[in-house]
Amino acid sequence: MTIARRSLLVFAAALAASPAMAQSTPSDAKVAIHGYDAVAYFTLGRPEQGNPSTSYQWDGRRYLFMNEGHRELFARDPEKYAPQFAGLCSAGMSAGKKIEADPKNWIISDGRLFLFSGATGPEQARNDPTLLRRANANWIKQH
């Protein structure tokens, strides 16, 4: 095998394994967090709708982003940006219930995004330090 061919194969393998390319093609996977940009919570401090043309598939869901920069940040470290409990309500999960969350009700705690079904959820989590721990314990039991 020539050096050029070997170099080409190594480059192709590295490209295929890069996070930016992994699972990046749009599909019929369920859109995560109602189409909100998961990275915007961290970079802008607020929920913002993503664009269907800028998406990334991860963990069986299709995440939408405002721009390519946010998509690239997510692709490099999806566990950092994806909401906890697959985007389900954190207060519901603290009671062992799977309840759909509203992406407009959220907090970031310990560098993680938590969503809630109701407007009082974030305040409940701030006032009860055990809520998120209980939610995590119940999530682990269920998965």
CSV table of C-alpha atoms in Angstrom, one decimal:
chain,number,residue,atom,x,y,z
A,1,MET,CA,0.0,0.0,0.0
A,2,THR,CA,1.4,3.4,-1.0
A,3,ILE,CA,1.9,6.1,1.6
A,4,ALA,CA,-0.6,8.3,-0.2
A,5,ARG,CA,-3.3,5.6,-0.1
A,6,ARG,CA,-2.5,4.8,3.6
A,7,SER,CA,-2.7,8.5,4.5
A,8,LEU,CA,-6.0,8.8,2.7
A,9,LEU,CA,-7.4,5.8,4.5
A,10,VAL,CA,-6.3,7.2,7.9
A,11,PHE,CA,-7.8,10.6,7.1
A,12,ALA,CA,-11.1,9.0,6.0
A,13,ALA,CA,-11.3,6.9,9.2
A,14,ALA,CA,-10.6,9.9,11.4
A,15,LEU,CA,-13.2,12.0,9.6
A,16,ALA,CA,-15.8,9.3,10.0
A,17,ALA,CA,-15.1,9.0,13.7
A,18,SER,CA,-15.2,12.7,14.4
A,19,PRO,CA,-18.0,13.9,16.7
A,20,ALA,CA,-19.1,16.5,14.1
A,21,MET,CA,-19.9,13.8,11.7
A,22,ALA,CA,-21.3,11.2,14.1
A,23,GLN,CA,-25.1,10.8,13.8
A,24,SER,CA,-25.4,14.2,12.1
A,25,THR,CA,-27.8,13.4,9.4
A,26,PRO,CA,-31.4,14.5,9.9
A,27,SER,CA,-33.9,11.7,10.2
A,28,ASP,CA,-37.5,11.0,11.3
A,29,ALA,CA,-36.3,10.9,14.9
A,30,LYS,CA,-38.4,12.7,17.4
A,31,VAL,CA,-37.4,16.4,17.7
A,32,ALA,CA,-35.9,17.0,21.2
A,33,ILE,CA,-37.1,19.7,23.6
A,34,HIS,CA,-39.9,20.9,21.2
A,35,GLY,CA,-37.2,22.2,18.8
A,36,TYR,CA,-35.5,24.5,21.3
A,37,ASP,CA,-31.7,24.9,21.0
A,38,ALA,CA,-30.1,23.1,23.9
A,39,VAL,CA,-26.9,25.1,23.7
A,40,ALA,CA,-28.7,28.4,23.9
A,41,TYR,CA,-29.6,27.8,27.5
A,42,PHE,CA,-25.9,27.8,28.3
A,43,THR,CA,-24.6,30.5,25.9
A,44,LEU,CA,-27.5,33.0,25.9
A,45,GLY,CA,-29.1,32.2,29.2
A,46,ARG,CA,-32.5,31.7,27.7
A,47,PRO,CA,-34.5,29.2,25.5
A,48,GLU,CA,-34.4,29.9,21.8
A,49,GLN,CA,-36.0,28.0,19.0
A,50,GLY,CA,-33.7,26.0,16.8
A,51,ASN,CA,-33.7,25.8,13.0
A,52,PRO,CA,-34.7,22.5,11.4
A,53,SER,CA,-31.9,22.9,8.8
A,54,THR,CA,-29.3,22.9,11.6
A,55,SER,CA,-29.8,19.7,13.4
A,56,TYR,CA,-27.9,16.8,15.1
A,57,GLN,CA,-29.2,13.4,16.0
A,58,TRP,CA,-28.2,12.0,19.4
A,59,ASP,CA,-29.6,9.4,21.7
A,60,GLY,CA,-32.6,8.8,19.4
A,61,ARG,CA,-33.6,12.4,19.2
A,62,ARG,CA,-33.1,15.2,16.7
A,63,TYR,CA,-31.8,18.4,18.3
A,64,LEU,CA,-32.3,21.7,16.5
A,65,PHE,CA,-29.9,24.7,16.8
A,66,MET,CA,-30.0,28.4,16.0
A,67,ASN,CA,-26.7,28.2,14.2
A,68,GLU,CA,-23.8,25.9,13.2
A,69,GLY,CA,-21.7,27.1,16.1
A,70,HIS,CA,-24.2,25.8,18.6
A,71,ARG,CA,-24.6,22.5,16.6
A,72,GLU,CA,-20.8,22.0,16.7
A,73,LEU,CA,-20.6,22.7,20.5
A,74,PHE,CA,-23.4,20.1,21.0
A,75,ALA,CA,-21.8,17.5,18.7
A,76,ARG,CA,-18.5,17.8,20.7
A,77,ASP,CA,-20.2,17.1,24.0
A,78,PRO,CA,-23.9,16.2,23.8
A,79,GLU,CA,-24.0,15.1,27.4
A,80,LYS,CA,-23.0,18.5,28.6
A,81,TYR,CA,-25.8,20.3,26.7
A,82,ALA,CA,-28.7,17.8,26.4
A,83,PRO,CA,-31.4,18.2,29.1
A,84,GLN,CA,-31.4,15.7,31.9
A,85,PHE,CA,-33.9,12.8,32.0
A,86,ALA,CA,-34.3,12.9,28.1
A,87,GLY,CA,-36.0,16.3,28.5
A,88,LEU,CA,-38.8,15.0,30.8
A,89,CYS,CA,-40.0,17.1,33.8
A,90,SER,CA,-37.4,17.0,36.6
A,91,ALA,CA,-40.1,17.5,39.3
A,92,GLY,CA,-42.2,14.7,37.9
A,93,MET,CA,-39.1,12.5,37.7
A,94,SER,CA,-38.4,13.3,41.4
A,95,ALA,CA,-41.7,11.5,42.1
A,96,GLY,CA,-40.9,8.7,39.7
A,97,LYS,CA,-43.3,10.0,37.0
A,98,LYS,CA,-42.5,10.6,33.3
A,99,ILE,CA,-44.1,13.9,32.5
A,100,GLU,CA,-43.4,16.0,29.4
A,101,ALA,CA,-41.6,19.2,30.1
A,102,ASP,CA,-42.1,22.7,28.8
A,103,PRO,CA,-38.7,24.0,27.6
A,104,LYS,CA,-39.6,27.5,28.8
A,105,ASN,CA,-39.4,26.2,32.4
A,106,TRP,CA,-35.8,25.4,33.2
A,107,ILE,CA,-32.7,25.8,35.3
A,108,ILE,CA,-29.1,25.0,35.0
A,109,SER,CA,-27.7,23.3,38.1
A,110,ASP,CA,-24.2,21.9,38.5
A,111,GLY,CA,-23.7,22.6,34.8
A,112,ARG,CA,-26.7,20.5,33.7
A,113,LEU,CA,-29.9,21.5,32.1
A,114,PHE,CA,-33.1,20.6,33.9
A,115,LEU,CA,-36.6,21.1,32.4
A,116,PHE,CA,-40.0,21.3,34.1
A,117,SER,CA,-43.6,21.0,33.1
A,118,GLY,CA,-44.8,24.0,35.1
A,119,ALA,CA,-43.5,27.5,35.8
A,120,THR,CA,-43.1,26.7,39.5
A,121,GLY,CA,-40.7,23.8,38.8
A,122,PRO,CA,-37.4,25.8,38.7
A,123,GLU,CA,-38.2,27.6,41.9
A,124,GLN,CA,-39.2,24.3,43.6
A,125,ALA,CA,-35.8,22.9,42.6
A,126,ARG,CA,-34.0,25.9,43.9
A,127,ASN,CA,-35.8,25.7,47.3
A,128,ASP,CA,-35.5,21.9,47.6
A,129,PRO,CA,-32.0,20.7,47.1
A,130,THR,CA,-33.1,17.1,47.2
A,131,LEU,CA,-35.5,17.4,44.3
A,132,LEU,CA,-32.9,16.9,41.6
A,133,ARG,CA,-31.1,14.2,43.5
A,134,ARG,CA,-34.4,12.3,43.8
A,135,ALA,CA,-35.1,12.8,40.1
A,136,ASN,CA,-31.7,11.4,39.3
A,137,ALA,CA,-32.2,8.4,41.5
A,138,ASN,CA,-35.6,7.6,40.0
A,139,TRP,CA,-34.1,8.1,36.5
A,140,ILE,CA,-31.4,5.5,37.2
A,141,LYS,CA,-34.0,3.1,38.6
A,142,GLN,CA,-36.1,3.4,35.5
A,143,HIS,CA,-33.2,3.0,33.0
